Short mmCIF file of C-alpha atoms in Angstrom, two decimals:
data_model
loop_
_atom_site.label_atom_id
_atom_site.label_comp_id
_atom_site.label_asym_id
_atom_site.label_seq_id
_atom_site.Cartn_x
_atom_site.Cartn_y
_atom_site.Cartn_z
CA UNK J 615 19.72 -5.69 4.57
CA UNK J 616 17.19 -5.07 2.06
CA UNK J 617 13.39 -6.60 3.26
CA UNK J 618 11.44 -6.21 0.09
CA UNK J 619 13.86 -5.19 -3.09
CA UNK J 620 12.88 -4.98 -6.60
CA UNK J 621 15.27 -4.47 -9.85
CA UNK J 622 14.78 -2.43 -12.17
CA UNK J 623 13.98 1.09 -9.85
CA UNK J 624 13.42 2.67 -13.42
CA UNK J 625 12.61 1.10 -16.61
CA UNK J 626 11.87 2.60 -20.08
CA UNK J 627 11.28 1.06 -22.60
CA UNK J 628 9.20 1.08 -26.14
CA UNK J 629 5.28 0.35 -26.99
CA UNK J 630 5.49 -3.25 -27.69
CA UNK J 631 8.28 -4.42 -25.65
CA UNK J 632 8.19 -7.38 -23.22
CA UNK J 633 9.95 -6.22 -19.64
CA UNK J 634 9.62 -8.05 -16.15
CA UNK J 635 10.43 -6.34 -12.55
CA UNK J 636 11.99 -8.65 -10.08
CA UNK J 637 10.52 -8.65 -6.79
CA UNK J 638 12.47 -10.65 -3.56
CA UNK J 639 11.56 -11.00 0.05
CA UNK J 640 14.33 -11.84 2.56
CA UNK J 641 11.38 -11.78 5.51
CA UNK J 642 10.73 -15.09 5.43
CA UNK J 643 6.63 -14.25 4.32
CA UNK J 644 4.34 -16.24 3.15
CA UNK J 645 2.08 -13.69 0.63
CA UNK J 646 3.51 -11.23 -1.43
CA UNK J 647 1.78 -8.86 -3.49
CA UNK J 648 1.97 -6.45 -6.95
CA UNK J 649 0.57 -2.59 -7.02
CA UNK J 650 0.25 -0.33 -9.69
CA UNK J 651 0.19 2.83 -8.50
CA UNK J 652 -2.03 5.19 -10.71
CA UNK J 653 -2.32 8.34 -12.33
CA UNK J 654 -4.18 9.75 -9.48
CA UNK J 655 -1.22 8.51 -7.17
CA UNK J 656 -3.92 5.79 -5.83
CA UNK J 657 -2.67 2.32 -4.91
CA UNK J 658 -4.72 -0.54 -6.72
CA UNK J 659 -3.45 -3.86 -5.75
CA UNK J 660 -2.71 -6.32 -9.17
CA UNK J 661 -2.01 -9.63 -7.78
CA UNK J 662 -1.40 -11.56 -4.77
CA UNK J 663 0.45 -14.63 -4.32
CA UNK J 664 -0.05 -16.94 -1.28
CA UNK J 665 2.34 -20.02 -0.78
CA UNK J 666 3.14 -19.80 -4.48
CA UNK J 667 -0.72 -19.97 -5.40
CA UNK J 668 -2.23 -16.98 -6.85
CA UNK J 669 -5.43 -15.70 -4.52
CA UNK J 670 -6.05 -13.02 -6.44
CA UNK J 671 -6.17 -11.63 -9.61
CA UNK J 672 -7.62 -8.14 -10.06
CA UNK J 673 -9.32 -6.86 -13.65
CA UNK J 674 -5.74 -6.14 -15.04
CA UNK J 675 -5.15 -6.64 -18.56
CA UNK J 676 -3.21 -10.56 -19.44
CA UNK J 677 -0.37 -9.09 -20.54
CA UNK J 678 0.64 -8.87 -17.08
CA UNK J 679 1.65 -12.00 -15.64
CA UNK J 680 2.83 -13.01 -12.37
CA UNK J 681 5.40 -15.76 -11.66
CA UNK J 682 6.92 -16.50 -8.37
CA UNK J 683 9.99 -19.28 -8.67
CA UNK J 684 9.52 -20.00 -4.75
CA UNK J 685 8.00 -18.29 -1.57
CA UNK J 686 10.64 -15.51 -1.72
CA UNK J 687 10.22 -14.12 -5.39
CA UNK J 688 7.34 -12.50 -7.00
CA UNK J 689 8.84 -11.34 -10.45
CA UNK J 690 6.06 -9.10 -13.10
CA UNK J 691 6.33 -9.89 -16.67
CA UNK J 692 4.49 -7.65 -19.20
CA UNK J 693 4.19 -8.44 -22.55
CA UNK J 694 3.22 -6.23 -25.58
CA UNK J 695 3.54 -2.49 -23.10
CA UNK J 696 1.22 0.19 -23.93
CA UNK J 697 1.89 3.79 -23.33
CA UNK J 698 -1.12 3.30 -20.27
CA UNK J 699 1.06 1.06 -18.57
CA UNK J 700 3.21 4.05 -17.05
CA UNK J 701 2.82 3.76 -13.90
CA UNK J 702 4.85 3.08 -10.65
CA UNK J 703 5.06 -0.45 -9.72
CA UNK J 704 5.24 -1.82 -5.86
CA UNK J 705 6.03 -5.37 -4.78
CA UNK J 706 4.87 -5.65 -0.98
CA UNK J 707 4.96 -8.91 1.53
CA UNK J 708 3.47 -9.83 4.41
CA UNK J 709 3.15 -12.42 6.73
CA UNK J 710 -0.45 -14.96 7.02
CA UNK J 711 -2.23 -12.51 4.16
CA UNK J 712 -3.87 -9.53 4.65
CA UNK J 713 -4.18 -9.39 8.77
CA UNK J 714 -0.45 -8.89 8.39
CA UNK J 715 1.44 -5.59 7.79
CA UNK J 716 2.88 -4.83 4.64
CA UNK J 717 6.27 -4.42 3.59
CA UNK J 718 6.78 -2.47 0.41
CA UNK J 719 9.75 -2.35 -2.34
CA UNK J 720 11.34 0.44 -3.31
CA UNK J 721 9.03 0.88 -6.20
CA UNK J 722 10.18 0.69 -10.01
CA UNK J 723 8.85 3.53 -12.34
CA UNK J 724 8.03 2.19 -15.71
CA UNK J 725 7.72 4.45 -18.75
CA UNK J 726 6.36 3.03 -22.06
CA UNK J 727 6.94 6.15 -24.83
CA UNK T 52 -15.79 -5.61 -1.72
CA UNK T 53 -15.77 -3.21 0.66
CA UNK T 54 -15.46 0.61 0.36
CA UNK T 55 -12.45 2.26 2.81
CA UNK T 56 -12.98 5.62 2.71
CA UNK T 57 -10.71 8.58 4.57
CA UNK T 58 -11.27 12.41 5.13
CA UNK T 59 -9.99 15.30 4.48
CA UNK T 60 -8.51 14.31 0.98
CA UNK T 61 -5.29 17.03 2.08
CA UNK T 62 -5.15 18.87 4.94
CA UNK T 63 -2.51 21.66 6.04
CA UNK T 64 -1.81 22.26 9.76
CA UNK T 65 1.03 24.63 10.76
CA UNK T 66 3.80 23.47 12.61
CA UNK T 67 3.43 22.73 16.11
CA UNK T 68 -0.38 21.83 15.86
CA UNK T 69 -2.01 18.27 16.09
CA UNK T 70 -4.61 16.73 13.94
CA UNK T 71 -6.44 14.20 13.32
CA UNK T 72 -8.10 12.59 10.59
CA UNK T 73 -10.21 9.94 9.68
CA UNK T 74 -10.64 6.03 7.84
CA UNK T 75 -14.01 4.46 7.53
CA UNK T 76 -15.18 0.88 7.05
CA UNK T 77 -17.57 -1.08 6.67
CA UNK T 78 -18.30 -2.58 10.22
CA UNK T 79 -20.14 -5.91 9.07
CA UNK T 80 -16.79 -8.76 9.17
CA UNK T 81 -14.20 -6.73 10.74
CA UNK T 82 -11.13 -8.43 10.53
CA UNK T 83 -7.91 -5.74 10.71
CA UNK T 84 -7.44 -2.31 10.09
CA UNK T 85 -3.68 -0.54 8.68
CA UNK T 86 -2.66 2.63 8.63
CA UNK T 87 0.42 3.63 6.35
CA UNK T 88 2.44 6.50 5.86
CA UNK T 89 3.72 7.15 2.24
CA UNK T 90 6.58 10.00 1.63
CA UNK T 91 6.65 11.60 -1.74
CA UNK T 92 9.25 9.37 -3.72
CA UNK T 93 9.25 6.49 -1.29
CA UNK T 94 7.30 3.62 -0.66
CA UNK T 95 4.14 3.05 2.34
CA UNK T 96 5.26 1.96 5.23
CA UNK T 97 3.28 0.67 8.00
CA UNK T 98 2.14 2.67 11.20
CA UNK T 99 -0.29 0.65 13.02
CA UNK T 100 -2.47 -3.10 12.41
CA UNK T 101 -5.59 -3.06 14.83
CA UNK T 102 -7.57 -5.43 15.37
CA UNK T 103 -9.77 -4.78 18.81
CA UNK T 104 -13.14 -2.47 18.85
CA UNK T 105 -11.64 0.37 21.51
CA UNK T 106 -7.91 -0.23 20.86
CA UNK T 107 -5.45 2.49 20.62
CA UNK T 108 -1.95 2.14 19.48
CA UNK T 109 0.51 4.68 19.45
CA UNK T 110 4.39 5.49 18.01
CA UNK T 111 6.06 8.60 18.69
CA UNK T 112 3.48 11.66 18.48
CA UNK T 113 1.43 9.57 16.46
CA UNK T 114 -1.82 7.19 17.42
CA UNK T 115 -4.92 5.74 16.41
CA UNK T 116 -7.96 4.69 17.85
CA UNK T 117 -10.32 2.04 16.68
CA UNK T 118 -13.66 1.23 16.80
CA UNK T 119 -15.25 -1.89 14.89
CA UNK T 120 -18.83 -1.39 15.86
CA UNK T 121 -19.67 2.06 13.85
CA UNK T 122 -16.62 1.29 11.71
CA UNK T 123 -14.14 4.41 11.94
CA UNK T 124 -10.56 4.72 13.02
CA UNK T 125 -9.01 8.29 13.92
CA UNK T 126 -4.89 9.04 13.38
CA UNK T 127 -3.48 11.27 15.67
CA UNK T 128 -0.53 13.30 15.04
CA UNK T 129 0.76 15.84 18.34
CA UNK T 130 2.82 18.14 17.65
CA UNK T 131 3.01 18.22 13.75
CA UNK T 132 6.40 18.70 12.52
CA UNK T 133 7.61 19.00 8.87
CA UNK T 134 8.97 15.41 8.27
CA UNK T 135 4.67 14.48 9.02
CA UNK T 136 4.27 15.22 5.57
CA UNK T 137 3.16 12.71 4.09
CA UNK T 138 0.07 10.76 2.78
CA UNK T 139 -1.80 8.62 4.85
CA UNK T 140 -3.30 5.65 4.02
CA UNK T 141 -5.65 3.23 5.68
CA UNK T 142 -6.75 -0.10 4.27
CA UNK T 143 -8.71 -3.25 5.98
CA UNK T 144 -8.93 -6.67 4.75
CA UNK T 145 -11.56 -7.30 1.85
CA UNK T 146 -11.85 -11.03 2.08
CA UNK T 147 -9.36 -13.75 0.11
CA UNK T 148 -6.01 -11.58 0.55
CA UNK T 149 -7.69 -8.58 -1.01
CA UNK T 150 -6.28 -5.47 0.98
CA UNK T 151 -8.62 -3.01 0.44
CA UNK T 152 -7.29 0.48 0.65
CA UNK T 153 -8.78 4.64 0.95
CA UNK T 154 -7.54 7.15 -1.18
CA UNK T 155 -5.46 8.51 1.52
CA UNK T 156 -4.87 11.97 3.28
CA UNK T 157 -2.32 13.93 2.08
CA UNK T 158 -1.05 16.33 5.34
CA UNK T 159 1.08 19.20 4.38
CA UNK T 160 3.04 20.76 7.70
CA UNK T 161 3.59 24.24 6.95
CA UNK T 162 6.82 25.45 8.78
#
């Protein structure tokens, strides 16, 4: 029993292209969260969603988008991918925000060429 | 925002050792404190959440200590053995669901 699963793992695709990553929760949370993990192998948190109301919304370009059907998804579209947007992905939940440990996906590594 | 910052940036302790590093904080609206360990390929997965100045949790050969006043928490690791490698992360609570999180250590076991 998978907590936090996301689909694609890998994903390549062309400069232009318009993917999503699918993100679901089977741990009954209430927040659930997007990372990009970058070049220097840092984790920078992208969005947050709380109750199906974003809290959050870091300085990431609008091409990303997130949209959560109910409390247990937390899919990432992005629209018009650039080569910089190489990167490896997380979806993470928790329970009552931040005071609450977070559960990670498995991660999906995107590759724009 | 906050800054969470952790030292060393790597560290390499032979097998069998302990060590110890360290996640700083901002003390001023303490609200939690994580640590996470992250295996090459695989995603973080939580150690410890602490909340209370003096608190020390522990799993295994691994612990942590806490203290919200001076704003510092210390991992513990007895005994290092080879599947420790990993990097470590801490992270604390920014405000408005932000998780703000350090740059991690990255401990190398050498058999």
């Amino acid at each position: 029993d998978t907590a936090v699963s996301q689909t694609p793992k890998y994903l390549v695709t062309q400069m232009g292209n318009d993917k999503s990553i699918k993100c679901e929760q089977n741990l009954g949370h209430d927040t659930m969260y997007w990372y990009k993990q970058d070049s220097k192998k840092f984790l920078k948190i992208m969005f947050s969603y709380n109750n199906k109301e974003l809290i959050i919304n870091e300085t990431v370009p609008n091409r990303f988008s997130p949209k959560s059907p109910d409390k247990a998804h937390l899919n990432l579209h992005i629209n018009s991918l650039e080569l910089g947007d190489s990167a490896v992905y997380f979806c993470a939940s928790s329970q009552s925000g931040p005071g609450g440990e977070q559960y990670f996906g498995p991660g999906t590594r995107l590759t724009v060429t | 925002i906050l800054n969470v910052e952790q030292s060393p940036q790597s560290l390499h302790v032979q097998e069998g050792d302990s060590t110890n590093f360290t996640c700083s904080f901002p003390s001023s609206n303490f609200y939690a404190l994580h640590w996470y360990r992250w295996e090459t390929a695989k995603s973080p997965e939580a150690l410890f959440v602490m909340t209370l100045n003096g608190d020390e949790k522990k799993k295994g050969r691994i612990s942590a200590t806490l203290n919200t006043k001076e704003g510092y928490s210390y991992l513990y690791i007895k005994g290092s053995q080879p599947e420790d490698s990993a990097t470590y992360l801490c992270a604390s609570p920014g405000g408005n669901y932000q998780l703000i999180w350090g740059a991690g250590t990255k401990l190398i076991i050498k058999p």
